[in-house]
XYZ file of C-alpha atoms in Angstrom:
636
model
C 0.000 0.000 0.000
C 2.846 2.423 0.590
C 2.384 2.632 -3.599
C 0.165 0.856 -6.203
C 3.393 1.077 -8.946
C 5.732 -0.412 -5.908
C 3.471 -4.158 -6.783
C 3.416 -3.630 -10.577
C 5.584 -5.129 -13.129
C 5.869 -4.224 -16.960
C 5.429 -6.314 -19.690
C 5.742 -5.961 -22.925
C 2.935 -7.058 -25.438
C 3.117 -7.478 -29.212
C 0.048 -7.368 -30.881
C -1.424 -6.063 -34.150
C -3.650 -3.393 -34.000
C -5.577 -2.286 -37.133
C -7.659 0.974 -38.128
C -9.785 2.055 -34.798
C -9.437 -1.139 -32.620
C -8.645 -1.738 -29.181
C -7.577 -4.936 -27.140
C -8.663 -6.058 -23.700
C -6.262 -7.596 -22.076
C -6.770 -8.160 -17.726
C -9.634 -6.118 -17.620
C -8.909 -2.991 -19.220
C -5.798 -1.820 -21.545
C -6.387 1.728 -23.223
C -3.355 3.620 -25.078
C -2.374 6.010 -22.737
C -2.089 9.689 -24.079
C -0.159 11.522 -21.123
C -0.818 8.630 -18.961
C -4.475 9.963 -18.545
C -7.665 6.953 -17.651
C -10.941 7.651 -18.878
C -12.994 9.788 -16.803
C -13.457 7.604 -12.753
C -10.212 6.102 -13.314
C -6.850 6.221 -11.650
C -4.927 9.695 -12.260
C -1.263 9.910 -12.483
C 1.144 11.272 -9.965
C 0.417 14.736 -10.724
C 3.900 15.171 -8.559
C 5.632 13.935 -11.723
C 7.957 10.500 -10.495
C 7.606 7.000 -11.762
C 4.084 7.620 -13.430
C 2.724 4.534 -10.818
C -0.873 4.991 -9.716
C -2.080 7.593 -7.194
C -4.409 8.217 -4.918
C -5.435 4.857 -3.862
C -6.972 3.546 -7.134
C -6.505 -0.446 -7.621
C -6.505 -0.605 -11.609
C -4.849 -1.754 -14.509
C -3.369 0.486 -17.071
C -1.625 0.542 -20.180
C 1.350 3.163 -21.131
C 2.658 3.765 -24.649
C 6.353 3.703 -24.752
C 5.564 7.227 -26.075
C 3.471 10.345 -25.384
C 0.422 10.388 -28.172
C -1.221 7.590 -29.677
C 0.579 7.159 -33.234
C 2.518 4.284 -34.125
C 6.203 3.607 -33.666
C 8.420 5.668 -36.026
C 9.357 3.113 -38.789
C 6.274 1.370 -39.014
C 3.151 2.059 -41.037
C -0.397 2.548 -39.723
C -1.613 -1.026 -38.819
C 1.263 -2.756 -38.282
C 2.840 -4.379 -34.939
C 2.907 -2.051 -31.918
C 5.228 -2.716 -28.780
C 3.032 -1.800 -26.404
C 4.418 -1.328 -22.511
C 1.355 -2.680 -20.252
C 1.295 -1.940 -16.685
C 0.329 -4.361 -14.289
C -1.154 -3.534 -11.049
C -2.462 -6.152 -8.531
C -5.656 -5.714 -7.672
C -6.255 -4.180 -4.291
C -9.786 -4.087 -2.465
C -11.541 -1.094 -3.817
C -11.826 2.084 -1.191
C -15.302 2.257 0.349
C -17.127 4.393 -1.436
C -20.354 7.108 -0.048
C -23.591 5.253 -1.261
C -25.017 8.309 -2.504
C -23.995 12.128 -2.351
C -26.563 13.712 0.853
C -24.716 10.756 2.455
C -21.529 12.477 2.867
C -22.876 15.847 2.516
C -25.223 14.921 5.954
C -22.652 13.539 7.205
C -20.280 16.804 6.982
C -23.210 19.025 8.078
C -23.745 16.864 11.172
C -20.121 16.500 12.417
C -19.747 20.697 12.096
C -23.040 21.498 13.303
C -22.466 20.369 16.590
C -23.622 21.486 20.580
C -21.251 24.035 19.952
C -23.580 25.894 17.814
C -26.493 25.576 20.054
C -25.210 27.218 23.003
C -21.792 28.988 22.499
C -21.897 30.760 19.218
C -25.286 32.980 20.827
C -23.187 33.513 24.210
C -20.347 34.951 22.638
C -22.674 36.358 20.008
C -24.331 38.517 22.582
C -20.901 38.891 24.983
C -19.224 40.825 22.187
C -21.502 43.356 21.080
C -24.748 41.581 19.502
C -25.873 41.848 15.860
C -22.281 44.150 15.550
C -19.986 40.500 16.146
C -21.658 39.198 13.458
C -18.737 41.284 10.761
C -15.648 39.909 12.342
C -17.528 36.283 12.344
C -17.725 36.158 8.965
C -14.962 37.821 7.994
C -13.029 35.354 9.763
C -15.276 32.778 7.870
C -14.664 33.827 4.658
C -10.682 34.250 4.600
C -10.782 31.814 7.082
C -12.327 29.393 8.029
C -13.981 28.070 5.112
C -10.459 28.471 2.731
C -9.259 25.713 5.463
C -12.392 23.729 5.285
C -12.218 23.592 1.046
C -8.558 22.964 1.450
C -8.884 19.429 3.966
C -11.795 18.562 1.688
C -9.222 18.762 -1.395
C -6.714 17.171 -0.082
C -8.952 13.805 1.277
C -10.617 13.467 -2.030
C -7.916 13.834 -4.059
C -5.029 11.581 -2.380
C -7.637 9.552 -0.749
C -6.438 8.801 2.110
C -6.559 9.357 6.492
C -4.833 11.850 8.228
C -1.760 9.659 8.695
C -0.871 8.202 5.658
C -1.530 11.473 3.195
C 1.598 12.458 4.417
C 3.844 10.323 2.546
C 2.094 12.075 -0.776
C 2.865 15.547 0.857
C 5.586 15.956 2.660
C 6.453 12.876 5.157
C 8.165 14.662 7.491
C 5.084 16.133 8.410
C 3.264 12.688 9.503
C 3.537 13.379 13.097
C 1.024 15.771 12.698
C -1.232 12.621 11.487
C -0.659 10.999 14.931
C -1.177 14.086 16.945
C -4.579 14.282 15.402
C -5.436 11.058 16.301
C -4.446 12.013 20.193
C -6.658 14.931 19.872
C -9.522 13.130 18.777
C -9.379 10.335 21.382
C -9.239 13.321 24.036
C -12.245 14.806 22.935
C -14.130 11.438 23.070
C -12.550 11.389 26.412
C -15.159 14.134 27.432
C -17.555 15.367 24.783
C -19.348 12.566 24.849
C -20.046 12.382 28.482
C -21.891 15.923 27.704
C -24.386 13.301 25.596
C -24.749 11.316 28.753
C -26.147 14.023 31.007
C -28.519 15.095 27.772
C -29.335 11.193 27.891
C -30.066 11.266 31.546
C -32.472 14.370 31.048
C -33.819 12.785 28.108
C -34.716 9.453 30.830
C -36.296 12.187 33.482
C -38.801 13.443 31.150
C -40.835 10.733 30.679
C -42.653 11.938 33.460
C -46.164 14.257 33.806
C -44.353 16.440 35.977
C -40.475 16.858 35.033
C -38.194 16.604 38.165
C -36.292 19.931 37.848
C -39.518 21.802 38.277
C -40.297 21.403 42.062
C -38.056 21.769 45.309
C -39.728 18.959 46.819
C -36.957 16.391 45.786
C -34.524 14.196 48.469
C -31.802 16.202 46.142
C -33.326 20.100 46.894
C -31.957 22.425 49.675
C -32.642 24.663 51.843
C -32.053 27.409 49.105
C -33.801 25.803 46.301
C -36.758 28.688 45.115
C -38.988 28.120 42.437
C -39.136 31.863 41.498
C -41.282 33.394 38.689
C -43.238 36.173 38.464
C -46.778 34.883 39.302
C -44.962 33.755 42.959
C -45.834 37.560 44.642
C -44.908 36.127 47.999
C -41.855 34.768 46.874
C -38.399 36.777 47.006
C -35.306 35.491 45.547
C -31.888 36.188 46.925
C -27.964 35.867 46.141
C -28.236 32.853 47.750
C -31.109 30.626 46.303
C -31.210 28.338 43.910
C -33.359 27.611 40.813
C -34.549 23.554 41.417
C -33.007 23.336 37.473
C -29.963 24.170 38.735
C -29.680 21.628 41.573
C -31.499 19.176 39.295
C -28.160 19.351 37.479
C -25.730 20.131 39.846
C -26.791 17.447 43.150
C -28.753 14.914 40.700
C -27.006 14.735 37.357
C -23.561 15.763 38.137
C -23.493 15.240 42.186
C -20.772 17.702 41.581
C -21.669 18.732 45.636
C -19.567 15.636 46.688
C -16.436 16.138 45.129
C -14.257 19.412 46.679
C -12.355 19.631 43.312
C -9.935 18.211 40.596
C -7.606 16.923 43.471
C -10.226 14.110 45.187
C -12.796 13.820 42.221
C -14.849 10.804 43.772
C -16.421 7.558 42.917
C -17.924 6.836 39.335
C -21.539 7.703 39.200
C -23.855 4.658 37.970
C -26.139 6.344 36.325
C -24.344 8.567 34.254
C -21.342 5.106 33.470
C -24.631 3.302 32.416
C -26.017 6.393 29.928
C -22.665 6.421 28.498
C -22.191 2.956 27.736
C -25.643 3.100 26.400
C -24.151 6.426 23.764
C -20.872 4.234 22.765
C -23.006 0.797 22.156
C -25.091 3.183 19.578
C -22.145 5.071 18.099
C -20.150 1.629 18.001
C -23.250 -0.143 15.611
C -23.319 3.077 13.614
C -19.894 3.187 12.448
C -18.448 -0.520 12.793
C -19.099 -0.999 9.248
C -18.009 1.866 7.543
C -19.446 5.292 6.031
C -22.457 3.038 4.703
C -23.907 2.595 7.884
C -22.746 5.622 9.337
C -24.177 7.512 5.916
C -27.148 5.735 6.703
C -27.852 6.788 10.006
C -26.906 10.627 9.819
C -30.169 10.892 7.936
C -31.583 10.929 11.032
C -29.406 12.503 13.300
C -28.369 14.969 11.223
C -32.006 16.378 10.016
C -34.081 15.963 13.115
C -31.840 18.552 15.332
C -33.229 21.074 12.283
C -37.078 20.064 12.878
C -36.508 20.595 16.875
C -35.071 23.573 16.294
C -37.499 24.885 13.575
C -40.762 23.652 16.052
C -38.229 25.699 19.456
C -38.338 28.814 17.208
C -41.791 28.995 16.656
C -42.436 28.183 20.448
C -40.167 30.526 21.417
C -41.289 33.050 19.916
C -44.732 33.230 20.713
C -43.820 33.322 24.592
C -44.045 36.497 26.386
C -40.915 38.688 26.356
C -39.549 36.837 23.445
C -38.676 40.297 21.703
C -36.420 41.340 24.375
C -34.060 37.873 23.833
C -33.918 38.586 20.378
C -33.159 42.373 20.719
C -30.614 41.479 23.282
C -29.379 38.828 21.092
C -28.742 41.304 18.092
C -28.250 44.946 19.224
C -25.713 45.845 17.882
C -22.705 47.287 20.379
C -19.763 48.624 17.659
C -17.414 49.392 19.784
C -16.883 46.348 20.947
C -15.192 45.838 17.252
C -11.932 47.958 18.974
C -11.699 45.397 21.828
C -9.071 42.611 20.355
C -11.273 40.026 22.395
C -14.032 39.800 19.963
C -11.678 39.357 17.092
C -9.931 36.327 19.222
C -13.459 34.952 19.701
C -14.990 35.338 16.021
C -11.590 33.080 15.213
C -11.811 30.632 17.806
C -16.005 29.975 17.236
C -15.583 29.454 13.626
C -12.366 27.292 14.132
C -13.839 25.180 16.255
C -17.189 25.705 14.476
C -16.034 24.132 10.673
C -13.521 21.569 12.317
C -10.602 21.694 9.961
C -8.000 19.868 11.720
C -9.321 17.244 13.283
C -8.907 14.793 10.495
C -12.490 14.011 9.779
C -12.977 16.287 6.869
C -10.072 14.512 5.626
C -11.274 10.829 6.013
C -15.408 11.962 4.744
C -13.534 13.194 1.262
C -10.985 10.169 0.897
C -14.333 8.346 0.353
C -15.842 10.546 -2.447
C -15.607 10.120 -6.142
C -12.470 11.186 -7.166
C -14.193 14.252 -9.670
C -16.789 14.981 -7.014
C -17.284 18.670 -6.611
C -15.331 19.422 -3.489
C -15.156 23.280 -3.685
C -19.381 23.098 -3.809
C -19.388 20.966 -0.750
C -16.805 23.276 1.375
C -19.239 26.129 0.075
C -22.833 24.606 0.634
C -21.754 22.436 4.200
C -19.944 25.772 5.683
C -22.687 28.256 4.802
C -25.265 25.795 6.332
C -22.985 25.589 9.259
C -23.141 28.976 10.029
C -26.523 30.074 9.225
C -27.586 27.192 12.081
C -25.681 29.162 14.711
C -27.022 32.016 13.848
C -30.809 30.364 13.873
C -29.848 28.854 17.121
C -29.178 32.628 18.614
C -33.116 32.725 18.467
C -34.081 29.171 19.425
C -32.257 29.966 22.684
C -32.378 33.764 23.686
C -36.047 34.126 22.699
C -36.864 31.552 25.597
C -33.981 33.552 27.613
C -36.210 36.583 27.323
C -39.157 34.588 28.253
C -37.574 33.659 31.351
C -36.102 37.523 32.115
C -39.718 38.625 32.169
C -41.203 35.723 34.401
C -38.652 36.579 36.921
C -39.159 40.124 36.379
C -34.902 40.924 35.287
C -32.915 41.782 33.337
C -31.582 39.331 30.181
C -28.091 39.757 31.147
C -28.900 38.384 34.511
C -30.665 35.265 32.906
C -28.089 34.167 30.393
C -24.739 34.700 32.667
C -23.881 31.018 32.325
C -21.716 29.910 29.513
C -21.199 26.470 28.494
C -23.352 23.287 28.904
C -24.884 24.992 31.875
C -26.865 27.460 29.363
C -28.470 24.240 27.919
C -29.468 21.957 30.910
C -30.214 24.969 33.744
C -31.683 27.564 32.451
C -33.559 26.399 29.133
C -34.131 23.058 30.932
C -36.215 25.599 33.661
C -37.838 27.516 30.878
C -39.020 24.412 29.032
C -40.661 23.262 32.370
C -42.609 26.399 32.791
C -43.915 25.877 29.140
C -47.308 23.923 28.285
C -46.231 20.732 27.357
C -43.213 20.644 28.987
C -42.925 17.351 28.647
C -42.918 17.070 24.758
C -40.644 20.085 24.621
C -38.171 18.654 27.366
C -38.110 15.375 24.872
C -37.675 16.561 21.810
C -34.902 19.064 23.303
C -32.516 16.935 24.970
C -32.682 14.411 21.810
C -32.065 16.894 19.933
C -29.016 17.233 21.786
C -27.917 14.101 21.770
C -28.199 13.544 18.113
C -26.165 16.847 17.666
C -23.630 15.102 19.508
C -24.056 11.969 17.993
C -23.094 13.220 14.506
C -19.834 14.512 15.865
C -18.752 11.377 17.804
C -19.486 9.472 14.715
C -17.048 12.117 12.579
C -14.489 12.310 15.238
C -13.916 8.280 15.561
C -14.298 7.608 12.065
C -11.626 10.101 11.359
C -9.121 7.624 13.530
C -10.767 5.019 12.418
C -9.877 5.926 8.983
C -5.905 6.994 9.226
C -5.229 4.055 11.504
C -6.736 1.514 8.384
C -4.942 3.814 5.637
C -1.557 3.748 7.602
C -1.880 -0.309 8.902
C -3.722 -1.817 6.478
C -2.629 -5.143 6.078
C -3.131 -5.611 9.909
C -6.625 -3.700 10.006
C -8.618 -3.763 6.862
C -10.225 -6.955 7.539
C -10.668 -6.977 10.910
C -12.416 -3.535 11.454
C -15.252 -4.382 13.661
C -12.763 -5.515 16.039
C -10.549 -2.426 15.624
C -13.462 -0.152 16.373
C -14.698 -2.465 19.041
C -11.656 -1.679 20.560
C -11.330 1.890 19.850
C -14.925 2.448 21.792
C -13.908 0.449 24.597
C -10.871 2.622 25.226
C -12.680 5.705 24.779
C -15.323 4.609 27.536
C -12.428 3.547 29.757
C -11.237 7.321 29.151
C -14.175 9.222 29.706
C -14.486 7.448 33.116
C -13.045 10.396 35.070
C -15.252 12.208 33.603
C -18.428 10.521 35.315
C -17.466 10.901 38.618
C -18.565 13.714 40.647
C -15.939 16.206 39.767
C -16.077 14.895 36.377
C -17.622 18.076 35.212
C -14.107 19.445 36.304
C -12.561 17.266 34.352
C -14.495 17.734 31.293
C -13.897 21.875 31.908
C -10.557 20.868 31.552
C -9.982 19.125 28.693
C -12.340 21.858 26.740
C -10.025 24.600 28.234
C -7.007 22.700 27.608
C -5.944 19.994 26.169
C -7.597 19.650 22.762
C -8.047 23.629 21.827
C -4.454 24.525 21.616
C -3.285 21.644 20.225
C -5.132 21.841 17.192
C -4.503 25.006 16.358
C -1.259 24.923 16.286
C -1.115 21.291 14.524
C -3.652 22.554 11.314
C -1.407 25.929 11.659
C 1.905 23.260 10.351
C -0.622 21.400 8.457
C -1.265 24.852 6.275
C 2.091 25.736 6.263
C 3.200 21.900 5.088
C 0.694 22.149 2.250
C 1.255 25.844 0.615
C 4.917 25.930 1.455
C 6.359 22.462 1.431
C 4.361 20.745 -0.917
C 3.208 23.990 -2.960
C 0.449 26.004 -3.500
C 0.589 25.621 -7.322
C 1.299 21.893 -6.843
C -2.077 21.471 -4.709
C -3.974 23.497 -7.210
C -2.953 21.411 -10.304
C -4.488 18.656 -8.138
C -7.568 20.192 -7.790
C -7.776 20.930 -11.446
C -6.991 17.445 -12.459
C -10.589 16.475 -10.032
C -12.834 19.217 -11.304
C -11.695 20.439 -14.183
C -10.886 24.110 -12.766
C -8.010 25.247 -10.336
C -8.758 27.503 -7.477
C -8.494 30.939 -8.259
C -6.182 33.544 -6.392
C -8.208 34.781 -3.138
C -7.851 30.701 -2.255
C -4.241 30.963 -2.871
C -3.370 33.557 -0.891
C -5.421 32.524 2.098
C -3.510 29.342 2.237
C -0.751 31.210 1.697
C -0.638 34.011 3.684
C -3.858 34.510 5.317
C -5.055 31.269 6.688
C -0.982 31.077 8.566
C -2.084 34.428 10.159
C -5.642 33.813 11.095
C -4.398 30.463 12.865
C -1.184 32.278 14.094
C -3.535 35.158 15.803
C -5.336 32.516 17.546
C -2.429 30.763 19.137
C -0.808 34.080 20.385
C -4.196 34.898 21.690
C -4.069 31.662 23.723
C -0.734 31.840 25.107
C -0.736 36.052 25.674
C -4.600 35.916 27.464
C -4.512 32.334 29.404
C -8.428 31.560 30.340
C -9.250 31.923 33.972
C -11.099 28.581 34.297
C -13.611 28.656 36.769
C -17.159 26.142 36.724
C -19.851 26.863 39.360
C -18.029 28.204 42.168
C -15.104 26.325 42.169
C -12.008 28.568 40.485
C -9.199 26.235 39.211
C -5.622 26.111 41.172
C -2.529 27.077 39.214
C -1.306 23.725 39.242
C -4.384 22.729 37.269
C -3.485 24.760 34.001
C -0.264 23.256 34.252
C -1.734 19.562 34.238
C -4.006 20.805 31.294
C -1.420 22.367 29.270
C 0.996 18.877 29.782
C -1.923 17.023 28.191
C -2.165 19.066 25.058
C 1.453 18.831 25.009
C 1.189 15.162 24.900
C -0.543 14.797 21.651
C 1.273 18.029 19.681
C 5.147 16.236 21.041
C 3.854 13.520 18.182
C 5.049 16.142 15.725
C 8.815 16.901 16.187
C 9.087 13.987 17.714
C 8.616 11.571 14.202
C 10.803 14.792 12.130
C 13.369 13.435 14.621
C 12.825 9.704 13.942
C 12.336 11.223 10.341
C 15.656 12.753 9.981
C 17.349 9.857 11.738
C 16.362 6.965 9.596
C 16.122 8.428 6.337
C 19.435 8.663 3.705
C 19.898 11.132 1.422
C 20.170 15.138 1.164
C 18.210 17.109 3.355
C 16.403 17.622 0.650
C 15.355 14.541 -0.021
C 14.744 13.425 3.883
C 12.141 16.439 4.046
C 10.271 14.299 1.449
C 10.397 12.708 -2.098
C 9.465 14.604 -5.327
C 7.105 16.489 -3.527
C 8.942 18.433 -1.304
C 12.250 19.327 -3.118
C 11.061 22.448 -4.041
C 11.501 24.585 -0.596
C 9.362 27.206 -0.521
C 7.196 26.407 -3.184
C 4.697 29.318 -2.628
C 2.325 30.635 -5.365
């Protein structure tokens, strides 16, 4: 597998050829004018070199021992021909997308994620309302989405995971493969524990009257106030709390009995047996490949839009809707001279599109190889950010509800950040709602399938390099692999269902996954424009759809893209977070234990140039890479 021309052998064939016909000869022999296949067929190295197959095709071709299709000087039209047939053993075919919304559903679901539901409207509204809305999508268009078409490219056309696509670009660089794969397992780790407590809430709510609504629980305290405007006798303090709130705090999480990251507690049942229920599903949706997976993001990716479409219309015939939405959108413009909003428009559609994290990678390698790529990057990214922004009124036009039942101010309502914006305080609107019960339902599976789609993306994405890069070891014995991949995910995430695991998943979010990345798609860019060549990568894309990228894409990957990821991480490093998650403000020591974990997955990058360097011969040159990379910079 390392190359399709590495198991080939030539032969020569003598045969007589007369007028217009052809011969067959092991399947399929064609005279080969610049060494081109008919149109589905294997494309030659565009990187020039031995003229072998590319790009993971398993086929047979035949070469002329000359470019164009006359006959040998010396003979005469008709005669013998000395044909040069190349014979190339016959490799399983790559898994192919059943049909087209497959992998287009598929993209959509893995970047339209919980992220969208609950943190692009906080730090919509945090930095200045309808006004953030011009650095989003400027940092969308030169971008975000240029990285998005690029990872798409580069999947589809050298078909192959986030490991082994190195060796076509610039091997050196195939540490950043492996440090992917860390990343991803880390955000199983936690992200999908986020789907447990949405599972758990999903469970409660099969009941007339949902258990977050009353203080009348063993779990309520002494401060626990059901507090809304039609309660005159009622008077809520700094201290009380909302029975939501210690629904999720002393029921879900039990967060009460663990004093921090230092003594996190024992493992709670309930939430280890919602979890194992969330792998056993995502482990029969993608132990057979993108066809089941394909299959099953036609529901999980659509229904989170019907929820959302039937929330909107709910929401906004509640009283004090309005003042969500006009929170939501006022515009504040000078917050646009604060270098904080910036930061933040860069971060949310980073982590919004998902280039990086070697799923957009794997989803392509699986496309037809003259599928329109540049469409998809432009149809899946616009979607992705038009739900965010429809999610701004699914959620603060229930936040205003809830500022006029308590009789304050929006601000005051929507203060949390984070998960806690989904399962405290719209989990407490939806109960004050007729038909809280259908809401509550239809809410928290929303969620869930919202996280579904991305778990699915995220492990197929490992799934995929680790088959690519150990084939012969893997291929047939995938079920097993992923089997095993689950299982050590679930082992993982168990930290993160005790009861300081919502400390623990705080962490890792802060942490170790968001820094990391950054900085590994930031060599990623640089590896593609510089190393392998910007011109290079757009003859490649030109070979697939017949057009080459024009120069605004070239000069993001260039120039722009490098920047816009460079901001970020100098953002990170200059303005550390202050971490802090209910009232428990993380020690020093902790954002030294979160940093060493992001380390541990980015060290996979110098660390195999240094193997790299050690165990390759030849100029430095040539140890950087082979044909590919011998032109240093290659730039526009």
């Amino acid at each position: 597998h390392e190359s399709t021309a590495a198991n080939s052998q030539t032969i020569p064939l003598t045969t007589a050829l007369k007028g217009e016909e052809s011969s067959q000869e092991n399947g399929r022999l064609m005279q080969a004018h610049g060494g081109m296949a008919e149109k589905g067929d294997p494309r030659v190295n565009s990187g020039g070199g031995s003229g072998g197959v590319s790009n993971g095709y398993p086929t047979s071709t035949a070469q002329s021992p000359r470019e164009g299709g006359g006959p040998p000087l010396g003979l005469p039209t008709g005669g013998l021909r000395t044909l040069v047939v190349q014979q190339t053993n016959l490799d399983r075919p790559r898994e192919t997308w059943s049909k087209k919304m497959d992998f287009l559903l598929s993209v959509i679901g893995y970047a339209v994620d919980l992220g969208n539901v609950w943190r692009f409207p906080y730090i919509c509204y945090q930095n200045g309302g309808g006004a953030f809305l011009l650095p989003y999508m400027l940092m969308a268009v030169f971008g975000g989405v240029p990285l998005f078409y690029m990872e798409l490219a580069l999947g589809q056309f050298h078909r192959s995971g986030c490991i082994s696509i190195w060796k076509h670009i610039c091997p050196i660089f195939k540490g950043i493969g492996f440090a992917i794969c860390i990343i991803a397992l880390y955000i199983a780790f936690y992200y999908n524990t986020i789907m447990a407590w949405a599972l758990y809430y999903f469970l409660a709510s099969f009941q007339p009257t949902l258990p977050w609504t009353t203080c009348t629980n063993p779990w309520n305290t002494n401060h626990c106030l059901r507090y809304l405007s039609t309660d005159s006798n009622l008077t809520w303090t700094n201290t009380s709390t909302s029975p939501a709130e210690e629904f999720y705090t002393r029921q879900v999480l039990q967060v009460h009995l663990s004093p921090g990251l230092h003594a996190l507690g024992s493992v709670s049942w309930q939430l280890a047996l919602c979890l194992l229920l969330i792998f056993t599903v995502v482990y029969f949706s993608i132990w057979k490949g993108v066809k089941t997976s394909g299959k099953v993001v036609w529901v999980t990716a659509t229904f989170p839009y019907l929820v959302l479409l039937v929330l909107l219309i709910r929401g906004a015939t509640l009283p004090g809707a309005w003042r969500g939405v006009v929170f939501y959108l006022k515009p504040d413009w000078g917050k646009l001279l604060s270098t904080t909003v910036w930061i933040d428009a860069a971060a949310q559609i980073f982590f919004s599109l998902g280039p990086g994290f070697g799923v957009l990678l794997a989803f392509a390698s699986y496309n037809p190889f003259h599928n329109n790529c540049y469409r998809d990057a432009l149809v899946t990214s616009s979607v992705n950010c038009l739900t965010s922004f429809l999610s701004g009124f699914v959620i603060f036009t229930v936040l205003g509800y809830m500022a006029e039942m308590r009789q304050v101010g929006v601000e005051t309502v929507a203060k949390d950040a984070g998960p806690s914006l989904l399962f405290i305080i719209y989990a407490e609107a939806i109960a004050n709602m007729p038909a809280a019960t259908f809401f509550a339902i239809i809410f928290f599976l929303m969620i869930i399938m919202l996280g579904l789609d991305s778990t699915f993306a995220g492990l197929e994405g490992v799934i995929t390099a680790m088959i690519d890069e150990f084939p012969q070891v893997l291929s047939k014995r995938r079920e097993l692999f992923v089997l095993g991949l689950v299982g050590v995910c679930y082992l993982g995430a168990l930290s993160t269902l005790t009861y300081g695991g919502a400390f623990v998943v705080k962490l890792f979010e802060e942490y170790a996954t968001g820094p990391a990345v950054i900085t590994v798609v930031f060599l990623e860019v640089i590896a593609v424009s510089w190393f392998y060549g910007t011109s290079r990568f757009c003859s490649d894309v030109h070979m697939m759809l017949g057009f080459s990228p024009g120069l605004f894409w070239k000069v993001c990957w260039v120039a722009i893209c490098p920047i816009f990821l460079l901001f970020i991480i100098v953002s990170f490093l200059a303005f550390p977070p202050e971490v802090k998650l209910f009232d428990y403000l993380y020690p020093p020591w902790t954002t030294v234990l979160g940093y060493c974990i992001g380390v541990s997955s980015f060290i996979c990058v110098p660390a195999y140039m240094v193997y790299h360097l050690l165990t390759t011969k030849g100029t430095f040159k040539q140890v950087i890479g082979p044909d590919h990379c011998t032109h240093l910079p290659c730039g526009l």
